[in-house]
Short mmCIF file of C-alpha atoms in Angstrom, two decimals:
data_model
loop_
_atom_site.label_atom_id
_atom_site.label_comp_id
_atom_site.label_asym_id
_atom_site.label_seq_id
_atom_site.Cartn_x
_atom_site.Cartn_y
_atom_site.Cartn_z
CA MET J 556 15.69 -5.29 1.47
CA ARG J 557 11.93 -5.02 1.09
CA ARG J 558 10.46 -8.43 0.22
CA LYS J 559 8.19 -8.27 -2.82
CA LEU J 560 4.43 -8.63 -2.28
CA ILE J 561 2.26 -10.04 -5.06
CA ALA J 562 -1.36 -9.32 -4.17
CA GLY J 563 -4.31 -10.64 -6.14
CA ASN J 564 -7.44 -8.47 -6.16
CA TRP J 565 -10.21 -10.77 -7.39
CA LYS J 566 -12.73 -7.90 -7.38
CA MET J 567 -16.32 -9.12 -7.91
CA ASN J 568 -15.32 -12.41 -9.47
CA GLY J 569 -15.58 -16.03 -8.43
CA LEU J 570 -18.04 -18.55 -7.05
CA ARG J 571 -17.26 -21.05 -4.30
CA ALA J 572 -16.05 -23.95 -6.44
CA GLY J 573 -13.76 -21.92 -8.68
CA GLY J 574 -12.52 -19.63 -5.93
CA THR J 575 -11.54 -22.41 -3.57
CA ALA J 576 -9.88 -24.33 -6.41
CA LEU J 577 -7.85 -21.26 -7.38
CA ALA J 578 -6.80 -20.55 -3.80
CA GLY J 579 -6.05 -24.20 -3.13
CA GLY J 580 -3.93 -24.45 -6.26
CA LEU J 581 -1.91 -21.41 -5.22
CA ALA J 582 -1.42 -22.85 -1.74
CA GLU J 583 -0.19 -26.13 -3.21
CA LYS J 584 2.36 -24.34 -5.38
CA ALA J 585 3.53 -22.18 -2.48
CA ASN J 586 3.93 -25.22 -0.23
CA ALA J 587 5.80 -27.20 -2.87
CA GLU J 588 8.18 -24.42 -3.89
CA THR J 589 9.21 -21.79 -1.36
CA PRO J 590 8.11 -18.49 -2.94
CA ILE J 591 10.66 -15.73 -3.48
CA CYS J 592 7.91 -13.21 -2.68
CA ASP J 593 4.89 -12.86 -0.41
CA PHE J 594 1.59 -13.96 -1.98
CA LEU J 595 -1.75 -12.45 -1.00
CA VAL J 596 -5.26 -13.12 -2.29
CA CYS J 597 -8.18 -10.72 -1.78
CA PRO J 598 -11.39 -12.51 -2.79
CA PRO J 599 -14.93 -11.11 -2.63
CA ALA J 600 -16.52 -11.25 0.80
CA HIS J 601 -18.57 -14.43 0.30
CA LEU J 602 -15.36 -16.37 -0.41
CA LEU J 603 -13.29 -15.16 2.53
CA ILE J 604 -13.98 -18.15 4.78
CA PRO J 605 -13.69 -20.92 2.16
CA VAL J 606 -10.54 -19.32 0.74
CA ALA J 607 -9.13 -19.02 4.27
CA ASP J 608 -9.69 -22.77 4.64
CA ALA J 609 -8.13 -23.48 1.23
CA ILE J 610 -4.89 -21.61 2.01
CA SER J 611 -4.63 -22.70 5.64
CA GLY J 612 -1.17 -23.98 6.48
CA SER J 613 0.40 -22.29 3.44
CA PRO J 614 2.41 -19.05 3.20
CA VAL J 615 -0.38 -17.41 1.18
CA ALA J 616 -2.06 -14.54 3.04
CA LEU J 617 -5.70 -13.43 2.94
CA GLY J 618 -7.06 -9.93 2.52
CA GLY J 619 -10.34 -8.07 2.19
CA GLN J 620 -11.24 -5.61 -0.54
CA ASP J 621 -12.67 -2.90 1.73
CA CYS J 622 -13.80 -2.28 5.30
CA HIS J 623 -16.16 -0.01 7.20
CA VAL J 624 -14.80 2.65 9.53
CA ASN J 625 -16.75 1.31 12.53
CA ALA J 626 -16.21 -1.96 14.35
CA SER J 627 -19.94 -2.80 14.35
CA GLY J 628 -23.35 -1.19 14.07
CA ALA J 629 -26.30 -0.51 11.80
CA HIS J 630 -24.44 -0.58 8.48
CA THR J 631 -26.27 -3.00 6.23
CA GLY J 632 -24.08 -4.65 3.62
CA ASP J 633 -20.77 -3.54 5.18
CA LEU J 634 -17.97 -5.48 6.85
CA SER J 635 -15.80 -4.10 9.61
CA ALA J 636 -12.05 -4.52 9.80
CA GLU J 637 -12.62 -6.68 12.88
CA MET J 638 -14.89 -8.98 10.86
CA LEU J 639 -12.19 -9.32 8.21
CA ALA J 640 -9.64 -10.20 10.86
CA ASP J 641 -12.09 -12.74 12.30
CA THR J 642 -12.15 -14.58 8.95
CA GLY J 643 -8.36 -14.82 8.89
CA CYS J 644 -7.49 -11.68 6.95
CA SER J 645 -4.20 -9.93 7.62
CA PHE J 646 -4.56 -7.28 4.87
CA VAL J 647 -7.26 -5.03 3.44
CA VAL J 648 -7.28 -3.03 0.19
CA LEU J 649 -8.46 0.56 0.70
CA GLY J 650 -9.16 3.43 -1.66
CA HIS J 651 -9.08 1.43 -4.87
CA SER J 652 -9.99 3.64 -7.82
CA GLU J 653 -13.14 1.57 -8.40
CA ARG J 654 -14.26 2.30 -4.83
CA ARG J 655 -13.38 5.96 -5.25
CA ALA J 656 -15.32 6.19 -8.52
CA ASP J 657 -18.26 3.84 -7.89
CA HIS J 658 -18.86 4.74 -4.24
CA GLY J 659 -17.56 8.30 -4.10
CA GLU J 660 -14.87 7.48 -1.55
CA SER J 661 -12.80 10.52 -0.63
CA ASN J 662 -9.22 10.71 0.58
CA ALA J 663 -10.54 11.57 4.04
CA LEU J 664 -12.72 8.46 4.14
CA VAL J 665 -9.82 6.27 3.03
CA ARG J 666 -7.70 7.72 5.84
CA THR J 667 -10.44 6.91 8.37
CA LYS J 668 -10.67 3.37 7.04
CA SER J 669 -6.91 2.99 7.36
CA ALA J 670 -7.29 3.80 11.06
CA ALA J 671 -9.97 1.11 11.30
CA ALA J 672 -7.61 -1.39 9.69
CA GLU J 673 -4.88 -0.52 12.18
CA ARG J 674 -7.37 -0.87 15.03
CA ALA J 675 -8.12 -4.44 13.93
CA GLY J 676 -4.51 -5.37 13.34
CA LEU J 677 -4.78 -5.43 9.55
CA THR J 678 -2.18 -4.11 7.12
CA ALA J 679 -3.78 -1.53 4.84
CA ILE J 680 -2.94 -1.47 1.14
CA ILE J 681 -3.82 2.10 0.19
CA CYS J 682 -4.35 2.72 -3.52
CA VAL J 683 -3.52 5.92 -5.38
CA GLY J 684 -3.39 6.81 -9.06
CA GLU J 685 -4.26 9.35 -11.72
CA THR J 686 -6.83 9.26 -14.52
CA ALA J 687 -5.92 9.52 -18.20
CA GLU J 688 -7.10 13.12 -18.25
CA GLU J 689 -4.95 14.05 -15.27
CA ARG J 690 -1.87 12.45 -16.82
CA LYS J 691 -2.45 14.18 -20.16
CA ALA J 692 -2.74 17.50 -18.32
CA GLY J 693 0.64 16.87 -16.65
CA ARG J 694 -0.95 16.61 -13.21
CA ALA J 695 -0.15 12.97 -12.39
CA LEU J 696 2.41 13.64 -9.67
CA GLU J 697 0.31 16.47 -8.21
CA VAL J 698 -2.76 14.23 -7.97
CA ILE J 699 -0.83 11.35 -6.44
CA GLU J 700 0.87 13.59 -3.88
CA LYS J 701 -2.52 14.91 -2.75
CA GLN J 702 -3.87 11.37 -2.43
CA ILE J 703 -0.80 10.27 -0.46
CA ARG J 704 -0.94 13.22 1.93
CA GLU J 705 -4.69 12.96 2.52
CA SER J 706 -5.36 9.19 2.33
CA LEU J 707 -2.55 7.75 4.43
CA PRO J 708 -2.76 7.69 8.23
CA GLU J 709 -1.09 10.49 10.15
CA SER J 710 1.35 7.99 11.61
CA ALA J 711 2.35 4.70 10.06
CA GLU J 712 4.22 1.49 10.66
CA ALA J 713 6.43 -0.24 8.13
CA SER J 714 3.66 -2.80 7.52
CA LEU J 715 1.62 -0.18 5.63
CA VAL J 716 1.53 -0.76 1.86
CA VAL J 717 0.93 1.80 -0.90
CA ALA J 718 -0.26 0.69 -4.33
CA TYR J 719 0.18 2.93 -7.36
CA GLU J 720 -2.50 2.07 -9.91
CA PRO J 721 -2.87 4.51 -12.80
CA VAL J 722 -6.62 4.47 -13.38
CA TRP J 723 -6.18 4.43 -17.15
CA ALA J 724 -4.21 1.17 -16.95
CA ILE J 725 -6.61 -0.86 -14.81
CA GLY J 726 -8.25 -3.59 -16.85
CA THR J 727 -7.48 -1.84 -20.13
CA GLY J 728 -4.45 -3.81 -21.25
CA LEU J 729 -2.45 -0.58 -21.12
CA THR J 730 0.56 -0.45 -18.82
CA ALA J 731 2.62 2.50 -17.66
CA THR J 732 6.14 2.51 -19.06
CA PRO J 733 8.98 1.53 -16.71
CA GLY J 734 10.09 5.16 -16.83
CA ASP J 735 6.66 6.42 -15.78
CA VAL J 736 6.51 3.85 -12.99
CA ALA J 737 10.00 4.75 -11.78
CA GLU J 738 9.12 8.46 -11.66
CA VAL J 739 5.91 7.95 -9.69
CA HIS J 740 7.35 5.39 -7.27
CA ALA J 741 10.34 7.63 -6.58
CA GLN J 742 7.97 10.49 -5.76
CA ILE J 743 5.91 8.24 -3.48
CA ARG J 744 9.06 7.06 -1.71
CA LYS J 745 10.16 10.67 -1.20
CA LEU J 746 6.76 11.55 0.29
CA LEU J 747 6.75 8.51 2.58
CA ILE J 748 10.15 9.50 3.98
CA GLU J 749 8.95 13.08 4.43
CA LEU J 750 5.77 11.97 6.22
CA PHE J 751 7.05 9.10 8.36
CA GLY J 752 10.81 9.48 8.62
CA ASN J 753 13.67 7.71 6.92
CA ASP J 754 13.36 4.27 8.53
CA THR J 755 9.61 3.80 8.15
CA GLY J 756 9.44 5.63 4.82
CA ASN J 757 12.07 3.34 3.34
CA ALA J 758 10.48 0.20 4.79
CA ILE J 759 6.95 0.70 3.41
CA ARG J 760 6.33 -1.41 0.31
CA ILE J 761 5.07 0.32 -2.85
CA LEU J 762 3.21 -1.90 -5.31
CA TYR J 763 2.46 -1.26 -8.96
CA GLY J 764 -0.91 -2.21 -10.40
CA GLY J 765 -2.43 -1.81 -13.84
CA SER J 766 -2.61 -4.68 -16.35
CA VAL J 767 0.30 -6.56 -14.76
CA LYS J 768 0.76 -9.92 -16.48
CA PRO J 769 3.52 -12.52 -16.95
CA ALA J 770 4.73 -10.82 -20.14
CA ASN J 771 5.57 -7.49 -18.44
CA ALA J 772 6.01 -8.50 -14.80
CA ALA J 773 9.78 -9.03 -14.81
CA GLU J 774 10.42 -5.62 -16.38
CA LEU J 775 8.12 -3.88 -13.91
CA MET J 776 9.40 -5.74 -10.84
CA ALA J 777 12.96 -4.70 -11.72
CA VAL J 778 12.10 -0.98 -11.48
CA GLU J 779 13.56 0.77 -8.44
CA ASN J 780 11.06 1.22 -5.60
CA VAL J 781 8.64 -1.31 -7.10
CA ASP J 782 8.12 -3.73 -4.22
CA GLY J 783 5.54 -5.96 -5.83
CA ALA J 784 2.26 -5.81 -7.69
CA LEU J 785 -1.46 -5.45 -7.09
CA VAL J 786 -2.82 -7.77 -9.76
CA GLY J 787 -6.36 -7.82 -11.10
CA GLY J 788 -7.37 -10.06 -13.99
CA ALA J 789 -4.19 -12.12 -14.04
CA SER J 790 -4.73 -13.10 -10.39
CA LEU J 791 -7.78 -15.12 -11.51
CA LYS J 792 -5.53 -17.44 -13.53
CA LEU J 793 -3.37 -19.63 -11.33
CA ASP J 794 -0.47 -20.09 -13.73
CA ASP J 795 -0.36 -16.40 -14.64
CA PHE J 796 -0.46 -15.25 -11.01
CA TRP J 797 2.25 -17.71 -10.02
CA ALA J 798 4.40 -16.63 -12.98
CA ILE J 799 4.14 -12.99 -11.89
CA GLY J 800 5.43 -13.97 -8.47
CA ARG J 801 8.28 -15.97 -9.97
CA SER J 802 9.32 -12.94 -12.02
CA CYS J 803 10.41 -11.09 -8.89
CA PRO J 804 14.17 -10.51 -8.80
#
């Protein structure tokens, strides 16, 4: 069985006091009550070290929100995968739709970054998802298949994670129906098996993201091939984030 992963993407939110309090509160809950899932927090870069300190000794993992393709060099404002690992990260989110839209990140670039993550010993969470226009045109599965084939590394280990985040559901309050989620996740699973073989393809976790909250988490987590969630806004509220984790079957 694939153990559920509940990952919190804090995006560009949080200052030191609030961020460390949120992370510390999650660590306290996880230490007091053995979680039935894996918890991960991905804070903005300036909080990586204080959050690492706040969750130290707990089962909560730390992740970055992006990485550069190179290990070092003249790349002002960037962080390498090795730098993330040096702060205590074990995961990194790559190819989020906001990175693809705001920074023009291509599938090819995401694939190169996934190689950088592997080089540094990080587990990549590679995001895919269609826009509202693409879904309305009936192209959702086509778009996602292209992203999967072109964004994922040519070879993969079971630690790789794929996150399906329909762009139209991120931060909008809209959520894909369980039927829509089941259809997309089944297609992703089929592609993973085709690309990496039965054992690895079946072991890779597929997360759903897009306005996940306590009210809909249990229904979404019960869908076949949904192995957890990539949570945005609700991950900034301790009780909501914990409740999403507790909703895992």
